[in-house]
Amino acid sequence: MDETLDQVEFRKKKLEKLKEKGIAPYPYKFVRTHLARKLKEDFETLKGKEVSACGRIRAIRIHGKSSFMDLQDYSETIQIYLNADTLPLDYDLIELLDIGDFLGVKGKLMKTRMGEVTIWVGDLTILSKSLHPLPEKWHGLSDSEERHRKRYLDLIANEESVRVFKTRSLIIQEIRDFLNKRNFLEVETPILQPEYGGGFAKPFTAYQESLKKNLYLRIADELYLKRLIIGGMERVYEIGRDFRNEGLDRFHNPEFTMLELYQAYADYKDMMEIVESLFGRLLERFVGSSEIKYQGKVISFEEGWERLSYFGALGEMTGIDFKTLSFEATKKEALKLGINIEGLFTKGKVLEAIFEWVVEPKIERPTFIMDYPKDISPLAKDKRDEEDVVERFEPFLGGMEIGNAYSELNDPIEQRKRFLSQAALRKKGDAKTESLDEDFLSAMSYGMPPTGGLGLGIDRIVMILLDQPSIRDVILFPLLR
RNA sequence: GGGUCGUUAGCUCAAUAGGUAGAGCACCGGCCUUUUAAGCCGGGGGUCGCAGGUUCGAUUCCUGCACGACCUACCA
């Protein structure tokens, strides 16, 4: 706070005057009977009755011996009316109030000549004195840096922002409800992990003093949730924060919220069914249509989710059958397409680069891209009846990747081989490989049932459902430079 | 990392072909007992993002830096 700001000085003087009058500017509690919205909704039954409300002053209109104020609470804004003849306490007190102060009022509910539902205040309590002026009432707060750094001001000033975060919360509740009804159990697994796994990403590191041990912030929940499947918890999920030590842009925040779920005796097709049903629920409740408008584009669910194979989609876009190409030939094609293949040590990684460049931007409809190359999917099970491909899919919406799912690999001998080939790649200099996790292998060797697993990026789903352009608009306190 | 644009009052924004800045809201004083972006009269408030340079003089021109937005690259 800028202590020298004259407006702050004026407010501090008012605070002193309140104290001189024997009024406590920061009391402890207020009992309210109704939220602002309730007062408006139930006006007919509450009309003329004594009610109480509390909130923050958002506007003051003084007309000499009577004045109006707008009081904003969690639900809405309600107008209050203060009249010198009917206010039991000193009317001059009004002069000591400012926009931003918290007030509790009691009085009769009425309507003004203009038809506005209003509390005719009989008793007034100052609940908190505000010392710093709020952002302007009409234009709100639009400076994006201030909005993200001082989210509290954004929430006070911008209704839309409140709506986004309230709805984000409801979306997550709905997802929990959906999974709970299918007998999934919500669990919590470690965020601080001695080995990181479940994805190809650079981790954050941490240090535990008393154990003198290096730890990683998790990049995924996967390997711990699978341990629970091995332990006999047949359906588990976790909604939690993952951390990836990579660049930030409109789709990436270093910490983000991920849903992961695992279902024993299921495969990746069952995971597709879950995605379809879940989106059906979310669309019904939060969009109210089978079409989502996202940033001017229409994403239609009318015809359901399209299923495209990874190699099929690549072939369609490029006219090349990459399936049969050698690593060397694949690299040549990538270079022809102008793709940087530095640091890519397998055919799968090169294909991935080509895929992101050529295919992803063109995926318009809700789509499951299926059957990924084996060498970039070390935790997924071989596809039945097809070589070098695994049972894995990623759901795409509006050109955005929103998740990842497999028929989970549950053969411990094969899993060890996959880890070893990842380790070999790491030796060659590939920074983004799966770590060999002995404890996980050991767990799997006790026997793991066939399992379907699914991860969904919650932030991105919220972005799409609420038509928000940046991940920073759906995370309350995004990381800023 | 590269490119483009931006940063002026508490907030939202103007202006200056180089002569140290204005409006609305907010704030202060006055009038006003049903207003609602209340109104009318009067007033105060600025290291023009930061640091250098050019110049008699820089908010304005130049360079660097910080922060931000977008694009691009990177990124399961």
Coordinates of C-alpha atoms (C1' of nucleotides) in Angstrom, one line a residue:
Chain A
M1 CA 0.0 0.0 0.0
D2 CA 1.2 3.5 -0.9
E3 CA 1.2 5.1 2.6
T4 CA 1.7 8.6 1.1
L5 CA -1.3 8.4 -1.1
D6 CA -3.6 11.2 0.0
Q7 CA -6.7 9.0 -0.3
V8 CA -5.1 6.6 2.2
E9 CA -4.4 9.5 4.5
F10 CA -8.0 10.6 4.4
R11 CA -9.2 7.1 5.2
K12 CA -6.8 6.8 8.1
K13 CA -8.1 10.1 9.6
K14 CA -11.7 8.7 9.3
L15 CA -10.5 5.6 11.1
E16 CA -9.2 7.8 13.9
K17 CA -12.5 9.7 14.1
L18 CA -14.4 6.4 14.3
K19 CA -12.3 5.4 17.3
E20 CA -12.8 8.8 18.9
K21 CA -16.5 8.2 18.6
G22 CA -16.0 4.9 20.4
I23 CA -16.8 2.8 17.3
A24 CA -14.8 -0.3 16.9
P25 CA -13.7 -0.3 13.2
Y26 CA -12.8 -4.1 13.2
P27 CA -15.4 -6.0 15.2
Y28 CA -15.6 -9.7 15.4
K29 CA -18.9 -11.0 14.0
F30 CA -22.2 -10.1 12.3
V31 CA -25.3 -12.3 12.0
R32 CA -27.0 -11.9 8.7
T33 CA -30.4 -13.2 7.9
H34 CA -30.3 -13.1 4.1
L35 CA -27.9 -12.9 1.2
A36 CA -28.5 -10.1 -1.2
R37 CA -29.8 -12.4 -3.9
K38 CA -32.3 -14.0 -1.5
L39 CA -33.7 -10.6 -0.6
K40 CA -34.4 -9.8 -4.2
E41 CA -35.7 -13.3 -5.1
D42 CA -38.0 -13.5 -2.1
F43 CA -39.0 -9.9 -2.0
E44 CA -42.7 -10.5 -2.0
T45 CA -42.6 -12.6 1.1
L46 CA -40.0 -10.5 2.9
K47 CA -41.5 -7.1 2.0
G48 CA -41.8 -4.9 5.1
K49 CA -40.0 -7.4 7.3
E50 CA -36.9 -6.7 9.4
V51 CA -33.9 -8.3 7.7
S52 CA -30.1 -8.1 8.0
A53 CA -27.4 -8.1 5.4
C54 CA -23.7 -7.5 5.2
G55 CA -21.1 -6.8 2.6
R56 CA -18.7 -4.4 1.1
I57 CA -19.7 -0.9 0.1
R58 CA -19.4 -0.6 -3.7
A59 CA -21.1 2.8 -4.2
I60 CA -22.3 5.7 -2.1
R61 CA -24.9 8.3 -3.2
I62 CA -25.4 11.0 -0.6
H63 CA -28.4 13.4 -0.9
G64 CA -27.9 15.6 2.1
K65 CA -30.0 14.1 4.9
S66 CA -30.6 10.8 3.2
S67 CA -28.3 8.5 1.3
F68 CA -28.1 5.3 -0.7
M69 CA -25.3 2.7 -0.8
D70 CA -24.7 -0.5 -2.7
L71 CA -23.6 -3.4 -0.5
Q72 CA -21.9 -6.3 -2.3
D73 CA -21.9 -9.7 -0.7
Y74 CA -21.0 -13.1 -2.1
S75 CA -24.3 -13.5 -4.0
E76 CA -25.0 -10.0 -5.4
T77 CA -25.4 -6.3 -4.6
I78 CA -28.2 -4.9 -2.5
Q79 CA -29.1 -1.3 -2.1
I80 CA -29.4 0.2 1.4
Y81 CA -31.1 3.5 2.3
L82 CA -30.0 5.6 5.2
N83 CA -32.3 8.5 6.4
A84 CA -31.3 11.0 9.1
D85 CA -34.8 10.9 10.7
T86 CA -34.9 7.1 11.0
L87 CA -31.3 6.2 11.7
P88 CA -30.9 5.8 15.4
L89 CA -27.2 6.7 15.4
D90 CA -25.4 9.8 14.4
Y91 CA -26.1 10.5 10.7
D92 CA -22.7 12.2 10.5
L93 CA -21.2 8.8 10.7
I94 CA -22.0 8.4 7.0
E95 CA -19.2 10.8 6.3
L96 CA -16.7 8.4 7.8
L97 CA -17.7 5.6 5.5
D98 CA -15.9 4.9 2.2
I99 CA -16.3 2.6 -0.8
G100 CA -14.6 -0.6 0.2
D101 CA -15.7 -0.6 3.9
F102 CA -17.6 -3.6 5.1
L103 CA -21.0 -2.9 6.7
G104 CA -23.6 -4.9 8.5
V105 CA -27.2 -3.4 8.4
K106 CA -30.6 -4.2 9.9
G107 CA -33.8 -2.8 8.6
K108 CA -37.1 -3.2 6.8
L109 CA -37.1 -4.4 3.3
M110 CA -38.8 -2.1 0.8
K111 CA -38.8 -1.0 -2.8
T112 CA -37.9 2.5 -3.9
R113 CA -39.9 4.6 -6.3
M114 CA -37.7 3.3 -9.0
G115 CA -38.5 -0.3 -8.0
E116 CA -35.2 -1.2 -6.5
V117 CA -35.2 -3.7 -3.6
T118 CA -33.7 -1.8 -0.7
I119 CA -33.1 -2.2 3.0
W120 CA -34.3 0.9 4.9
V121 CA -31.5 0.8 7.5
G122 CA -32.5 1.0 11.2
D123 CA -29.2 -0.1 12.6
L124 CA -25.8 -0.1 11.1
T125 CA -22.5 -1.7 12.1
I126 CA -19.1 -1.0 10.6
L127 CA -17.5 -4.4 10.1
S128 CA -14.2 -3.3 8.6
K129 CA -12.6 -0.1 7.5
S130 CA -10.9 -0.1 4.1
L131 CA -7.8 2.1 3.8
H132 CA -7.1 1.8 0.1
P133 CA -9.3 2.9 -2.7
L134 CA -10.7 0.1 -4.9
P135 CA -10.5 -0.1 -8.7
E136 CA -13.0 2.1 -10.5
K137 CA -16.6 0.9 -10.4
W138 CA -17.4 1.3 -14.1
H139 CA -14.4 0.0 -16.1
G140 CA -13.3 -2.3 -13.3
L141 CA -9.7 -3.6 -13.3
S142 CA -8.5 -4.5 -16.7
D143 CA -4.7 -4.4 -16.4
S144 CA -3.9 -8.1 -16.9
E145 CA -0.8 -8.0 -14.6
E146 CA -2.8 -6.5 -11.8
R147 CA -5.6 -8.9 -12.4
H148 CA -3.3 -11.9 -11.9
R149 CA -1.0 -10.5 -9.3
K150 CA -3.8 -9.0 -7.2
R151 CA -6.5 -11.5 -7.9
Y152 CA -8.5 -10.2 -4.9
L153 CA -9.0 -6.9 -6.7
D154 CA -9.9 -8.8 -9.9
L155 CA -12.6 -10.7 -7.9
I156 CA -13.9 -7.5 -6.3
A157 CA -14.1 -5.6 -9.6
N158 CA -14.9 -8.2 -12.2
E159 CA -18.0 -10.3 -12.0
E160 CA -16.9 -12.4 -14.9
S161 CA -13.8 -13.5 -13.0
V162 CA -15.9 -14.5 -10.0
R163 CA -18.1 -16.5 -12.3
V164 CA -15.2 -18.3 -13.9
F165 CA -13.7 -19.4 -10.5
K166 CA -17.0 -20.4 -9.0
T167 CA -17.8 -22.5 -12.0
R168 CA -14.4 -24.0 -12.0
S169 CA -15.1 -25.2 -8.6
L170 CA -18.5 -26.6 -9.6
I171 CA -16.9 -28.4 -12.6
I172 CA -14.5 -30.2 -10.3
Q173 CA -17.3 -31.1 -7.9
E174 CA -19.3 -32.5 -10.9
I175 CA -16.3 -34.6 -11.9
R176 CA -15.9 -36.0 -8.4
D177 CA -19.6 -36.8 -8.3
F178 CA -19.4 -38.5 -11.7
L179 CA -16.5 -40.7 -10.5
N180 CA -17.9 -41.4 -7.0
K181 CA -21.1 -42.6 -8.5
R182 CA -19.1 -45.1 -10.6
N183 CA -17.5 -46.4 -7.4
F184 CA -14.1 -44.7 -7.8
L185 CA -12.3 -43.9 -4.6
E186 CA -10.6 -40.5 -4.3
V187 CA -7.1 -40.9 -2.9
E188 CA -4.0 -38.8 -2.2
T189 CA -0.5 -39.8 -3.3
P190 CA 2.8 -38.2 -2.7
I191 CA 3.7 -34.9 -4.3
L192 CA 7.3 -35.1 -3.0
Q193 CA 8.7 -38.2 -4.7
P194 CA 12.2 -39.8 -4.6
E195 CA 11.8 -40.7 -8.4
Y196 CA 9.6 -38.9 -10.8
G197 CA 7.6 -40.7 -13.4
G198 CA 4.4 -41.0 -15.4
G199 CA 5.5 -38.6 -18.1
F200 CA 8.3 -37.0 -20.1
A201 CA 8.9 -33.7 -18.4
K202 CA 11.6 -31.9 -16.5
P203 CA 10.8 -31.9 -12.8
F204 CA 11.3 -29.4 -10.0
T205 CA 13.7 -30.6 -7.4
A206 CA 13.5 -30.3 -3.6
Y207 CA 15.7 -31.2 -0.7
Q208 CA 14.7 -32.9 2.5
E209 CA 17.0 -31.7 5.3
S210 CA 16.8 -34.4 7.9
L211 CA 17.0 -37.3 5.4
K212 CA 19.6 -35.4 3.4
K213 CA 17.7 -36.6 0.4
N214 CA 16.9 -35.1 -3.0
L215 CA 13.2 -35.2 -3.9
Y216 CA 11.2 -34.3 -6.9
L217 CA 7.8 -32.6 -7.2
R218 CA 5.6 -35.0 -9.0
I219 CA 5.1 -34.6 -12.8
A220 CA 2.3 -37.2 -12.6
D221 CA 0.4 -39.4 -10.2
E222 CA 0.5 -42.4 -12.4
L223 CA 3.0 -44.8 -10.7
Y224 CA 1.5 -44.4 -7.2
L225 CA -2.1 -44.8 -8.4
K226 CA -1.0 -48.0 -10.1
R227 CA 0.5 -49.2 -6.9
L228 CA -2.9 -48.9 -5.4
I229 CA -4.5 -50.9 -8.2
I230 CA -1.9 -53.6 -7.4
G231 CA -3.0 -53.3 -3.8
G232 CA -6.5 -54.2 -4.7
M233 CA -8.1 -50.8 -4.8
E234 CA -9.9 -51.5 -8.0
R235 CA -11.0 -48.0 -8.9
V236 CA -9.1 -45.0 -7.8
Y237 CA -8.7 -41.3 -8.8
E238 CA -6.8 -38.3 -7.7
I239 CA -7.4 -34.6 -8.6
G240 CA -4.3 -32.8 -7.7
R241 CA -1.4 -30.6 -8.7
D242 CA 1.4 -31.7 -11.0
F243 CA 4.5 -29.7 -11.5
R244 CA 6.5 -29.4 -14.7
N245 CA 9.7 -27.4 -14.9
E246 CA 9.0 -26.0 -18.4
G247 CA 8.0 -22.9 -20.3
L248 CA 4.9 -21.0 -19.6
D249 CA 2.4 -19.7 -22.1
R250 CA -1.3 -19.5 -22.6
F251 CA -1.7 -23.3 -22.3
H252 CA 1.0 -24.1 -19.7
N253 CA 1.4 -23.2 -16.1
P254 CA 4.3 -24.8 -14.2
E255 CA 1.8 -26.2 -11.6
F256 CA -1.5 -27.4 -13.0
T257 CA -4.4 -29.6 -11.9
M258 CA -4.7 -33.1 -13.3
L259 CA -7.3 -35.8 -12.9
E260 CA -5.9 -39.3 -13.0
L261 CA -8.0 -42.4 -12.7
Y262 CA -7.4 -46.1 -12.9
Q263 CA -9.9 -48.9 -13.3
A264 CA -9.0 -52.5 -12.9
Y265 CA -10.2 -55.0 -15.5
A266 CA -10.7 -52.2 -18.0
D267 CA -8.9 -51.2 -21.1
Y268 CA -8.4 -47.9 -23.1
K269 CA -11.8 -48.3 -24.8
D270 CA -13.4 -48.2 -21.4
M271 CA -11.5 -45.0 -20.8
M272 CA -12.9 -43.5 -24.0
E273 CA -16.4 -44.3 -22.7
I274 CA -15.6 -42.4 -19.5
V275 CA -14.4 -39.4 -21.4
E276 CA -17.5 -39.4 -23.5
S277 CA -19.9 -39.8 -20.6
L278 CA -18.1 -37.2 -18.5
F279 CA -18.2 -34.6 -21.2
G280 CA -21.8 -35.4 -21.7
R281 CA -22.5 -34.5 -18.1
L282 CA -20.2 -31.4 -18.2
L283 CA -21.8 -30.1 -21.4
E284 CA -25.3 -30.6 -20.1
R285 CA -24.7 -28.8 -16.8
F286 CA -22.2 -26.1 -17.8
V287 CA -22.9 -25.4 -21.5
G288 CA -26.5 -26.5 -22.0
S289 CA -25.8 -27.4 -25.6
S290 CA -24.0 -30.0 -27.6
E291 CA -21.8 -27.2 -29.0
I292 CA -19.1 -25.3 -27.2
K293 CA -18.1 -21.9 -28.5
Y294 CA -14.4 -21.5 -27.8
Q295 CA -12.7 -18.3 -28.8
G296 CA -14.9 -17.8 -31.8
K297 CA -14.6 -21.5 -33.0
V298 CA -17.5 -23.9 -32.6
I299 CA -16.7 -27.3 -31.1
S300 CA -19.6 -29.6 -31.9
F301 CA -20.3 -32.8 -30.0
E302 CA -23.3 -33.5 -32.2
E303 CA -21.6 -36.5 -33.8
G304 CA -19.7 -37.6 -30.8
W305 CA -15.9 -38.1 -30.6
E306 CA -14.1 -39.0 -33.8
R307 CA -11.6 -41.8 -33.5
L308 CA -8.5 -41.5 -35.6
S309 CA -5.4 -43.7 -35.5
Y310 CA -2.1 -41.9 -34.9
F311 CA -0.5 -43.2 -38.1
G312 CA -3.7 -42.9 -40.0
A313 CA -4.0 -39.2 -39.2
L314 CA -0.4 -38.6 -40.0
G315 CA -0.8 -40.4 -43.3
E316 CA -3.9 -38.5 -44.2
M317 CA -2.2 -35.1 -43.6
T318 CA 1.1 -35.9 -45.2
G319 CA 0.4 -38.6 -47.7
I320 CA 3.3 -40.6 -46.1
D321 CA 3.0 -44.0 -44.5
F322 CA 5.3 -43.4 -41.5
K323 CA 4.5 -46.7 -40.1
T324 CA 6.9 -48.5 -42.4
L325 CA 9.5 -45.8 -42.7
S326 CA 12.9 -46.3 -41.0
F327 CA 14.2 -43.8 -38.3
E328 CA 16.5 -42.2 -40.9
A329 CA 13.8 -41.8 -43.5
T330 CA 11.5 -40.4 -40.9
K331 CA 14.1 -37.8 -39.9
K332 CA 14.4 -36.8 -43.6
E333 CA 10.7 -36.3 -43.9
A334 CA 10.7 -34.2 -40.7
L335 CA 13.4 -32.0 -42.1
K336 CA 11.5 -31.6 -45.4
L337 CA 8.6 -30.3 -43.3
G338 CA 10.9 -27.8 -41.7
I339 CA 10.8 -29.4 -38.2
N340 CA 13.7 -29.1 -35.8
I341 CA 14.7 -32.7 -34.8
E342 CA 17.7 -31.8 -32.6
G343 CA 17.8 -33.9 -29.5
L344 CA 15.2 -36.4 -30.8
F345 CA 16.7 -39.9 -30.5
T346 CA 14.0 -42.2 -31.6
K347 CA 11.6 -42.5 -34.5
G348 CA 8.7 -42.0 -32.0
K349 CA 10.0 -38.7 -30.8
V350 CA 10.5 -37.4 -34.4
L351 CA 7.0 -38.6 -35.3
E352 CA 5.7 -36.8 -32.2
A353 CA 7.2 -33.6 -33.5
I354 CA 5.7 -34.1 -36.9
F355 CA 2.4 -34.9 -35.4
E356 CA 2.3 -31.8 -33.2
W357 CA 3.3 -29.7 -36.2
V358 CA 1.1 -31.2 -38.9
V359 CA -1.8 -32.9 -37.3
E360 CA -2.7 -31.3 -34.0
P361 CA -3.6 -27.8 -35.3
K362 CA -6.0 -29.4 -37.8
I363 CA -8.0 -31.4 -35.2
E364 CA -11.2 -29.5 -35.0
R365 CA -13.8 -31.9 -33.8
P366 CA -13.6 -33.7 -30.5
T367 CA -11.3 -36.5 -31.4
F368 CA -9.5 -39.5 -29.8
I369 CA -6.1 -40.0 -31.5
M370 CA -5.4 -43.7 -30.9
D371 CA -2.6 -46.2 -31.0
Y372 CA 0.6 -44.4 -30.4
P373 CA 4.2 -45.5 -31.2
K374 CA 5.5 -47.8 -28.6
D375 CA 8.8 -46.0 -28.0
I376 CA 7.1 -42.9 -26.7
S377 CA 4.7 -44.8 -24.5
P378 CA 6.7 -46.8 -22.0
L379 CA 3.9 -47.4 -19.6
A380 CA 1.3 -48.6 -22.1
K381 CA 0.4 -52.1 -23.3
D382 CA 1.1 -53.4 -26.8
K383 CA -1.9 -53.1 -29.1
R384 CA -3.6 -56.3 -29.8
D385 CA -2.8 -57.5 -33.4
E386 CA -0.4 -54.6 -34.3
E387 CA 3.3 -54.3 -34.0
D388 CA 5.2 -51.4 -32.5
V389 CA 2.0 -49.6 -31.4
V390 CA 0.4 -49.4 -28.0
E391 CA -3.2 -49.1 -26.8
R392 CA -3.1 -45.4 -25.9
F393 CA -5.2 -42.5 -26.9
E394 CA -5.2 -38.7 -26.3
P395 CA -8.4 -36.7 -26.4
F396 CA -8.3 -33.4 -28.3
L397 CA -10.7 -30.5 -28.2
G398 CA -10.4 -27.4 -30.3
G399 CA -6.9 -28.3 -31.3
M400 CA -5.9 -28.7 -27.7
E401 CA -4.6 -31.8 -26.1
I402 CA -6.6 -32.4 -22.9
G403 CA -5.5 -35.8 -21.7
N404 CA -3.9 -39.1 -22.1
A405 CA -5.0 -42.7 -21.6
Y406 CA -3.7 -46.3 -21.9
S407 CA -4.5 -49.9 -21.5
E408 CA -1.9 -50.0 -18.7
L409 CA 1.2 -52.2 -19.1
N410 CA 1.0 -54.8 -16.4
D411 CA 3.7 -57.3 -17.4
P412 CA 6.7 -56.6 -15.0
I413 CA 9.3 -58.2 -17.3
E414 CA 8.1 -56.1 -20.3
Q415 CA 7.9 -53.0 -18.1
R416 CA 11.6 -53.5 -17.0
K417 CA 12.6 -53.7 -20.7
R418 CA 10.8 -50.5 -21.5
F419 CA 12.4 -48.7 -18.5
L420 CA 15.8 -50.0 -19.6
S421 CA 15.4 -48.7 -23.2
Q422 CA 14.3 -45.3 -21.7
A423 CA 17.5 -45.3 -19.5
A424 CA 19.6 -46.0 -22.7
L425 CA 18.0 -43.0 -24.3
R426 CA 18.8 -40.8 -21.3
K427 CA 22.4 -41.8 -21.6
K428 CA 22.4 -40.6 -25.2
G429 CA 21.3 -37.2 -23.9
D430 CA 17.5 -37.3 -24.1
A431 CA 16.5 -35.3 -21.0
K432 CA 12.9 -36.4 -21.3
T433 CA 12.7 -40.0 -20.5
E434 CA 10.9 -42.2 -18.0
S435 CA 12.9 -42.9 -14.9
L436 CA 13.5 -46.5 -13.9
D437 CA 11.5 -47.0 -10.7
E438 CA 12.6 -50.2 -9.0
D439 CA 10.0 -49.9 -6.3
F440 CA 7.3 -49.7 -8.9
L441 CA 8.7 -52.7 -10.8
S442 CA 8.8 -54.6 -7.6
A443 CA 5.1 -53.7 -6.9
M444 CA 4.1 -54.9 -10.4
S445 CA 5.9 -58.2 -10.0
Y446 CA 3.4 -59.1 -7.3
G447 CA 0.8 -59.0 -10.0
M448 CA -1.3 -56.2 -11.4
P449 CA -4.7 -56.7 -13.0
P450 CA -5.4 -55.5 -16.5
T451 CA -6.2 -51.8 -16.0
G452 CA -7.3 -48.8 -17.9
G453 CA -5.9 -45.4 -16.9
L454 CA -6.8 -41.9 -17.9
G455 CA -5.4 -38.5 -17.2
L456 CA -7.3 -35.2 -17.9
G457 CA -6.0 -31.7 -17.7
I458 CA -8.6 -29.9 -15.6
D459 CA -7.4 -26.4 -16.3
R460 CA -7.7 -26.9 -20.1
I461 CA -11.1 -28.4 -19.7
V462 CA -12.2 -25.4 -17.7
M463 CA -10.7 -23.1 -20.3
I464 CA -12.7 -24.7 -23.0
L465 CA -16.0 -25.0 -21.1
L466 CA -15.8 -21.4 -20.0
D467 CA -14.4 -19.9 -23.2
Q468 CA -11.3 -18.5 -21.5
P469 CA -8.3 -17.7 -23.8
S470 CA -5.5 -18.4 -21.3
I471 CA -4.7 -20.9 -18.6
R472 CA -3.9 -17.8 -16.4
D473 CA -7.6 -16.9 -16.5
V474 CA -8.6 -20.2 -14.9
I475 CA -5.9 -20.5 -12.2
L476 CA -6.4 -18.1 -9.3
F477 CA -2.8 -17.4 -8.7
P478 CA -0.8 -18.3 -11.9
L479 CA 2.9 -18.1 -11.8
L480 CA 4.1 -14.8 -13.2
R481 CA 7.5 -13.6 -14.1
Chain B
rG1 C1' 15.5 -17.6 -26.8
rG2 C1' 13.7 -14.2 -31.3
rG3 C1' 9.9 -10.6 -33.0
rU4 C1' 5.9 -6.9 -32.5
rC5 C1' 3.3 -3.7 -29.3
rG6 C1' 2.7 -1.6 -24.6
rU7 C1' 3.9 0.8 -19.4
rU8 C1' 1.0 8.6 -18.2
rA9 C1' -3.2 10.4 -11.3
rG10 C1' -5.9 5.2 -6.8
rC11 C1' -8.8 3.1 -11.6
rU12 C1' -10.1 3.5 -17.0
rC13 C1' -7.9 6.3 -20.7
rA14 C1' -6.2 11.1 -23.6
rA15 C1' -2.3 14.6 -25.1
rU16 C1' 2.7 16.5 -26.7
rA17 C1' 5.9 16.7 -35.1
rG18 C1' 11.2 18.2 -27.8
rG19 C1' 9.2 23.7 -24.0
rU20 C1' 7.8 18.9 -17.4
rA21 C1' 0.5 17.0 -18.8
rG22 C1' -5.6 16.5 -19.2
rA23 C1' -10.7 13.9 -18.8
rG24 C1' -14.2 10.6 -16.4
rC25 C1' -14.7 7.8 -12.0
rA26 C1' -12.4 7.9 -7.1
rC27 C1' -10.8 11.7 -3.3
rC28 C1' -11.4 16.8 -0.4
rG29 C1' -14.9 21.3 0.7
rG30 C1' -20.1 23.2 -0.1
rC31 C1' -25.5 22.4 -1.5
rC32 C1' -29.1 18.6 -1.7
rU33 C1' -34.4 13.6 2.6
rU34 C1' -36.2 7.9 -2.9
rU35 C1' -31.0 8.0 -5.8
rU36 C1' -28.8 4.2 -8.7
rA37 C1' -22.5 5.4 -13.7
rA38 C1' -27.4 10.6 -8.6
rG39 C1' -26.9 15.9 -9.6
rC40 C1' -24.8 21.1 -9.2
rC41 C1' -20.6 24.5 -7.6
rG42 C1' -15.5 24.7 -6.0
rG43 C1' -10.7 22.1 -5.1
rG44 C1' -6.3 18.8 -4.4
rG45 C1' -3.6 14.9 -6.5
rG46 C1' 1.6 13.0 -11.4
rU47 C1' 9.8 11.3 -10.4
rC48 C1' 4.8 10.6 -17.6
rG49 C1' 7.9 2.1 -15.7
rC50 C1' 13.6 2.4 -14.3
rA51 C1' 18.7 4.0 -15.7
rG52 C1' 21.8 6.3 -19.0
rG53 C1' 22.6 9.4 -23.6
rU54 C1' 21.5 13.5 -27.3
rU55 C1' 19.8 18.6 -26.3
rC56 C1' 19.7 25.2 -23.7
rG57 C1' 15.6 22.0 -22.4
rA58 C1' 13.2 14.9 -22.7
rU59 C1' 7.0 12.3 -20.7
rU60 C1' 8.1 13.0 -26.1
rC61 C1' 14.2 11.3 -29.8
rC62 C1' 18.2 7.2 -28.9
rU63 C1' 20.4 3.0 -26.0
rG64 C1' 20.0 -0.4 -22.1
rC65 C1' 17.0 -2.7 -18.3
rA66 C1' 12.4 -4.3 -15.7
rC67 C1' 7.4 -5.8 -16.2
rG68 C1' 3.2 -7.1 -19.3
rA69 C1' 0.3 -8.7 -23.8
rC70 C1' 0.4 -11.1 -28.5
rC71 C1' 3.2 -14.0 -32.2
rU72 C1' 7.2 -17.5 -32.7
rA73 C1' 10.4 -21.2 -30.7
rC74 C1' 10.6 -24.7 -26.6
rC75 C1' 7.2 -27.9 -24.0
rA76 C1' 3.3 -34.9 -22.7

